[in-house]
mmCIF file with all atom_site columns, C-alpha atoms in Angstrom:
data_model
loop_
_atom_site.group_PDB
_atom_site.id
_atom_site.type_symbol
_atom_site.label_atom_id
_atom_site.label_alt_id
_atom_site.label_comp_id
_atom_site.label_asym_id
_atom_site.label_entity_id
_atom_site.label_seq_id
_atom_site.pdbx_PDB_ins_code
_atom_site.Cartn_x
_atom_site.Cartn_y
_atom_site.Cartn_z
_atom_site.occupancy
_atom_site.B_iso_or_equiv
_atom_site.pdbx_formal_charge
_atom_site.auth_seq_id
_atom_site.auth_comp_id
_atom_site.auth_asym_id
_atom_site.auth_atom_id
_atom_site.pdbx_PDB_model_num
ATOM 1   C CA . MET R 1 1   ? 0.000   0.000  0.000  1.00 0.00 ? 32  MET R CA 1
ATOM 2   C CA . ASP R 1 2   ? 1.444   3.356  -1.048 1.00 0.00 ? 33  ASP R CA 1
ATOM 3   C CA . CYS R 1 3   ? -0.386  5.881  1.132  1.00 0.00 ? 34  CYS R CA 1
ATOM 4   C CA . ILE R 1 4   ? 1.300   9.202  1.762  1.00 0.00 ? 35  ILE R CA 1
ATOM 5   C CA . PHE R 1 5   ? -0.622  9.630  5.034  1.00 0.00 ? 36  PHE R CA 1
ATOM 6   C CA . CYS R 1 6   ? 0.528   6.249  6.357  1.00 0.00 ? 37  CYS R CA 1
ATOM 7   C CA . THR R 1 7   ? 4.187   7.280  6.115  1.00 0.00 ? 38  THR R CA 1
ATOM 8   C CA . MET R 1 8   ? 4.028   10.740 7.718  1.00 0.00 ? 39  MET R CA 1
ATOM 9   C CA . GLU R 1 9   ? 6.587   11.336 10.445 1.00 0.00 ? 40  GLU R CA 1
ATOM 10  C CA . LYS R 1 10  ? 6.403   15.065 11.212 1.00 0.00 ? 41  LYS R CA 1
ATOM 11  C CA . PHE R 1 11  ? 3.220   16.332 12.832 1.00 0.00 ? 42  PHE R CA 1
ATOM 12  C CA . VAL R 1 12  ? 1.986   19.744 13.948 1.00 0.00 ? 43  VAL R CA 1
ATOM 13  C CA . LEU R 1 13  ? -0.122  18.056 16.647 1.00 0.00 ? 44  LEU R CA 1
ATOM 14  C CA . GLU R 1 14  ? -0.959  14.468 17.528 1.00 0.00 ? 45  GLU R CA 1
ATOM 15  C CA . ASN R 1 15  ? -2.665  12.175 19.984 1.00 0.00 ? 46  ASN R CA 1
ATOM 16  C CA . ASP R 1 16  ? -2.738  8.379  20.244 1.00 0.00 ? 47  ASP R CA 1
ATOM 17  C CA . LEU R 1 17  ? -5.074  7.846  17.273 1.00 0.00 ? 48  LEU R CA 1
ATOM 18  C CA . ALA R 1 18  ? -4.688  10.868 14.980 1.00 0.00 ? 49  ALA R CA 1
ATOM 19  C CA . TYR R 1 19  ? -2.358  13.637 13.893 1.00 0.00 ? 50  TYR R CA 1
ATOM 20  C CA . ALA R 1 20  ? -2.455  17.070 12.239 1.00 0.00 ? 51  ALA R CA 1
ATOM 21  C CA . ILE R 1 21  ? -0.227  18.320 9.423  1.00 0.00 ? 52  ILE R CA 1
ATOM 22  C CA . PHE R 1 22  ? -0.157  21.359 7.172  1.00 0.00 ? 53  PHE R CA 1
ATOM 23  C CA . ASP R 1 23  ? -1.865  20.768 3.816  1.00 0.00 ? 54  ASP R CA 1
ATOM 24  C CA . LYS R 1 24  ? 0.692   20.484 1.012  1.00 0.00 ? 55  LYS R CA 1
ATOM 25  C CA . TYR R 1 25  ? -1.587  22.585 -1.240 1.00 0.00 ? 56  TYR R CA 1
ATOM 26  C CA . PRO R 1 26  ? -3.209  25.005 1.227  1.00 0.00 ? 57  PRO R CA 1
ATOM 27  C CA . VAL R 1 27  ? -6.346  26.951 0.457  1.00 0.00 ? 58  VAL R CA 1
ATOM 28  C CA . ASN R 1 28  ? -5.211  29.588 2.969  1.00 0.00 ? 59  ASN R CA 1
ATOM 29  C CA . GLN R 1 29  ? -2.267  30.100 5.283  1.00 0.00 ? 60  GLN R CA 1
ATOM 30  C CA . GLY R 1 30  ? -2.480  27.608 8.152  1.00 0.00 ? 61  GLY R CA 1
ATOM 31  C CA . HIS R 1 31  ? -4.680  25.040 6.308  1.00 0.00 ? 62  HIS R CA 1
ATOM 32  C CA . LEU R 1 32  ? -4.406  21.833 8.364  1.00 0.00 ? 63  LEU R CA 1
ATOM 33  C CA . LEU R 1 33  ? -5.372  18.215 7.791  1.00 0.00 ? 64  LEU R CA 1
ATOM 34  C CA . ILE R 1 34  ? -6.415  16.040 10.737 1.00 0.00 ? 65  ILE R CA 1
ATOM 35  C CA . ILE R 1 35  ? -5.779  12.393 9.914  1.00 0.00 ? 66  ILE R CA 1
ATOM 36  C CA . PRO R 1 36  ? -6.394  9.101  11.739 1.00 0.00 ? 67  PRO R CA 1
ATOM 37  C CA . LYS R 1 37  ? -3.261  6.989  12.169 1.00 0.00 ? 68  LYS R CA 1
ATOM 38  C CA . ARG R 1 38  ? -5.079  3.843  11.052 1.00 0.00 ? 69  ARG R CA 1
ATOM 39  C CA . HIS R 1 39  ? -5.496  3.629  7.291  1.00 0.00 ? 70  HIS R CA 1
ATOM 40  C CA . THR R 1 40  ? -9.206  3.961  6.564  1.00 0.00 ? 71  THR R CA 1
ATOM 41  C CA . ALA R 1 41  ? -10.610 5.397  3.349  1.00 0.00 ? 72  ALA R CA 1
ATOM 42  C CA . ASN R 1 42  ? -14.022 6.601  4.531  1.00 0.00 ? 73  ASN R CA 1
ATOM 43  C CA . TYR R 1 43  ? -14.912 8.771  7.513  1.00 0.00 ? 74  TYR R CA 1
ATOM 44  C CA . PHE R 1 44  ? -17.982 6.623  8.154  1.00 0.00 ? 75  PHE R CA 1
ATOM 45  C CA . ASP R 1 45  ? -15.766 3.571  8.707  1.00 0.00 ? 76  ASP R CA 1
ATOM 46  C CA . LEU R 1 46  ? -13.863 5.157  11.605 1.00 0.00 ? 77  LEU R CA 1
ATOM 47  C CA . THR R 1 47  ? -14.309 3.828  15.112 1.00 0.00 ? 78  THR R CA 1
ATOM 48  C CA . GLU R 1 48  ? -15.944 6.023  17.721 1.00 0.00 ? 79  GLU R CA 1
ATOM 49  C CA . GLU R 1 49  ? -12.552 6.373  19.437 1.00 0.00 ? 80  GLU R CA 1
ATOM 50  C CA . GLU R 1 50  ? -10.968 7.581  16.186 1.00 0.00 ? 81  GLU R CA 1
ATOM 51  C CA . ARG R 1 51  ? -13.746 10.116 15.622 1.00 0.00 ? 82  ARG R CA 1
ATOM 52  C CA . LEU R 1 52  ? -13.278 11.428 19.167 1.00 0.00 ? 83  LEU R CA 1
ATOM 53  C CA . ALA R 1 53  ? -9.509  11.646 18.650 1.00 0.00 ? 84  ALA R CA 1
ATOM 54  C CA . ILE R 1 54  ? -10.025 13.603 15.430 1.00 0.00 ? 85  ILE R CA 1
ATOM 55  C CA . ASP R 1 55  ? -12.514 15.911 17.140 1.00 0.00 ? 86  ASP R CA 1
ATOM 56  C CA . ASP R 1 56  ? -10.044 16.493 19.977 1.00 0.00 ? 87  ASP R CA 1
ATOM 57  C CA . LEU R 1 57  ? -7.360  17.460 17.455 1.00 0.00 ? 88  LEU R CA 1
ATOM 58  C CA . LEU R 1 58  ? -9.790  19.740 15.604 1.00 0.00 ? 89  LEU R CA 1
ATOM 59  C CA . PHE R 1 59  ? -10.212 21.778 18.771 1.00 0.00 ? 90  PHE R CA 1
ATOM 60  C CA . GLN R 1 60  ? -6.472  21.762 19.515 1.00 0.00 ? 91  GLN R CA 1
ATOM 61  C CA . SER R 1 61  ? -5.770  22.735 15.897 1.00 0.00 ? 92  SER R CA 1
ATOM 62  C CA . LYS R 1 62  ? -8.258  25.600 16.048 1.00 0.00 ? 93  LYS R CA 1
ATOM 63  C CA . GLN R 1 63  ? -6.510  26.931 19.160 1.00 0.00 ? 94  GLN R CA 1
ATOM 64  C CA . PHE R 1 64  ? -3.134  26.569 17.403 1.00 0.00 ? 95  PHE R CA 1
ATOM 65  C CA . LEU R 1 65  ? -4.455  28.488 14.366 1.00 0.00 ? 96  LEU R CA 1
ATOM 66  C CA . ASP R 1 66  ? -5.956  31.220 16.542 1.00 0.00 ? 97  ASP R CA 1
ATOM 67  C CA . GLU R 1 67  ? -2.645  31.713 18.358 1.00 0.00 ? 98  GLU R CA 1
ATOM 68  C CA . THR R 1 68  ? -0.456  31.445 15.257 1.00 0.00 ? 99  THR R CA 1
ATOM 69  C CA . TYR R 1 69  ? -2.461  33.015 12.406 1.00 0.00 ? 100 TYR R CA 1
ATOM 70  C CA . GLN R 1 70  ? -5.444  34.825 14.006 1.00 0.00 ? 101 GLN R CA 1
ATOM 71  C CA . PRO R 1 71  ? -8.015  33.813 11.362 1.00 0.00 ? 102 PRO R CA 1
ATOM 72  C CA . ASP R 1 72  ? -11.431 35.459 11.271 1.00 0.00 ? 103 ASP R CA 1
ATOM 73  C CA . GLY R 1 73  ? -13.296 32.168 10.753 1.00 0.00 ? 104 GLY R CA 1
ATOM 74  C CA . CYS R 1 74  ? -12.795 28.640 9.476  1.00 0.00 ? 105 CYS R CA 1
ATOM 75  C CA . ASN R 1 75  ? -14.247 25.875 7.347  1.00 0.00 ? 106 ASN R CA 1
ATOM 76  C CA . ILE R 1 76  ? -14.185 22.196 8.284  1.00 0.00 ? 107 ILE R CA 1
ATOM 77  C CA . GLY R 1 77  ? -14.574 19.693 5.483  1.00 0.00 ? 108 GLY R CA 1
ATOM 78  C CA . ILE R 1 78  ? -14.309 15.994 4.718  1.00 0.00 ? 109 ILE R CA 1
ATOM 79  C CA . ASN R 1 79  ? -14.459 14.507 1.224  1.00 0.00 ? 110 ASN R CA 1
ATOM 80  C CA . CYS R 1 80  ? -15.977 11.008 1.343  1.00 0.00 ? 111 CYS R CA 1
ATOM 81  C CA . GLY R 1 81  ? -15.490 9.153  -1.930 1.00 0.00 ? 112 GLY R CA 1
ATOM 82  C CA . GLN R 1 82  ? -14.277 10.059 -5.399 1.00 0.00 ? 113 GLN R CA 1
ATOM 83  C CA . THR R 1 83  ? -17.621 11.647 -6.350 1.00 0.00 ? 114 THR R CA 1
ATOM 84  C CA . ALA R 1 84  ? -17.256 14.012 -3.389 1.00 0.00 ? 115 ALA R CA 1
ATOM 85  C CA . GLY R 1 85  ? -13.771 15.017 -4.511 1.00 0.00 ? 116 GLY R CA 1
ATOM 86  C CA . GLN R 1 86  ? -11.643 12.683 -2.386 1.00 0.00 ? 117 GLN R CA 1
ATOM 87  C CA . THR R 1 87  ? -8.252  12.125 -4.053 1.00 0.00 ? 118 THR R CA 1
ATOM 88  C CA . ILE R 1 88  ? -6.279  10.488 -1.228 1.00 0.00 ? 119 ILE R CA 1
ATOM 89  C CA . PHE R 1 89  ? -8.219  7.517  0.062  1.00 0.00 ? 120 PHE R CA 1
ATOM 90  C CA . HIS R 1 90  ? -7.171  7.836  3.687  1.00 0.00 ? 121 HIS R CA 1
ATOM 91  C CA . VAL R 1 91  ? -9.601  9.869  5.791  1.00 0.00 ? 122 VAL R CA 1
ATOM 92  C CA . HIS R 1 92  ? -8.512  13.459 6.334  1.00 0.00 ? 123 HIS R CA 1
ATOM 93  C CA . VAL R 1 93  ? -10.408 16.402 7.757  1.00 0.00 ? 124 VAL R CA 1
ATOM 94  C CA . HIS R 1 94  ? -9.623  19.842 6.356  1.00 0.00 ? 125 HIS R CA 1
ATOM 95  C CA . LEU R 1 95  ? -9.470  22.717 8.828  1.00 0.00 ? 126 LEU R CA 1
ATOM 96  C CA . ILE R 1 96  ? -9.209  25.801 6.655  1.00 0.00 ? 127 ILE R CA 1
ATOM 97  C CA . PRO R 1 97  ? -8.655  29.163 8.327  1.00 0.00 ? 128 PRO R CA 1
ATOM 98  C CA . ARG R 1 98  ? -10.576 32.012 6.718  1.00 0.00 ? 129 ARG R CA 1
ATOM 99  C CA . TYR R 1 99  ? -9.560  35.641 6.625  1.00 0.00 ? 130 TYR R CA 1
ATOM 100 C CA . LYS R 1 100 ? -11.617 38.749 5.900  1.00 0.00 ? 131 LYS R CA 1
ATOM 101 C CA . GLY R 1 101 ? -11.167 39.551 2.223  1.00 0.00 ? 132 GLY R CA 1
ATOM 102 C CA . ASP R 1 102 ? -9.853  36.116 1.177  1.00 0.00 ? 133 ASP R CA 1
ATOM 103 C CA . MET R 1 103 ? -12.734 36.088 -1.325 1.00 0.00 ? 134 MET R CA 1
ATOM 104 C CA . ASN R 1 104 ? -15.221 38.741 -2.391 1.00 0.00 ? 135 ASN R CA 1
ATOM 105 C CA . ASP R 1 105 ? -18.379 37.093 -1.051 1.00 0.00 ? 136 ASP R CA 1
ATOM 106 C CA . PRO R 1 106 ? -17.889 34.074 1.241  1.00 0.00 ? 137 PRO R CA 1
ATOM 107 C CA . ARG R 1 107 ? -21.624 33.551 1.842  1.00 0.00 ? 138 ARG R CA 1
ATOM 108 C CA . GLY R 1 108 ? -22.623 29.940 1.378  1.00 0.00 ? 139 GLY R CA 1
ATOM 109 C CA . GLY R 1 109 ? -19.265 28.632 2.650  1.00 0.00 ? 140 GLY R CA 1
ATOM 110 C CA . VAL R 1 110 ? -18.966 24.884 2.108  1.00 0.00 ? 141 VAL R CA 1
ATOM 111 C CA . ARG R 1 111 ? -21.943 24.968 -0.254 1.00 0.00 ? 142 ARG R CA 1
ATOM 112 C CA . GLY R 1 112 ? -19.322 26.165 -2.758 1.00 0.00 ? 143 GLY R CA 1
ATOM 113 C CA . VAL R 1 113 ? -18.376 22.538 -3.409 1.00 0.00 ? 144 VAL R CA 1
ATOM 114 C CA . ILE R 1 114 ? -21.041 22.901 -6.109 1.00 0.00 ? 145 ILE R CA 1
ATOM 115 C CA . PRO R 1 115 ? -20.436 26.507 -7.209 1.00 0.00 ? 146 PRO R CA 1
ATOM 116 C CA . ASP R 1 116 ? -23.920 27.085 -8.669 1.00 0.00 ? 147 ASP R CA 1
ATOM 117 C CA . LYS R 1 117 ? -25.424 26.176 -5.277 1.00 0.00 ? 148 LYS R CA 1
ATOM 118 C CA . GLN R 1 118 ? -23.208 28.395 -3.091 1.00 0.00 ? 149 GLN R CA 1
ATOM 119 C CA . LYS R 1 119 ? -25.402 31.479 -3.326 1.00 0.00 ? 150 LYS R CA 1
ATOM 120 C CA . TYR R 1 120 ? -28.980 31.118 -2.172 1.00 0.00 ? 151 TYR R CA 1
#
């Protein structure tokens, strides 16, 4: 198995079951990925303990971003399956810091995954 997330060694944050790294292709400065240590393709196949570990790191990561980058907001996203845009088939949660002015009209947020549906 050649999974880039299974061979990571340097983490921003970690706990027993998950870790956080900077996204290699960030949407914004500070964009983090929270990843379970066990190789699992789909979020819905995680154990309850893994989901709790990821949630714990989401909160720690948000505090890290607030202290380091002072974002004005954030988006949290998970792509589940190729149709949803998943390209690395190891669960990873995007924590994307948002900054005033990073786009003209951010209304609709994650609805922008289908651009015609973002504005309502």
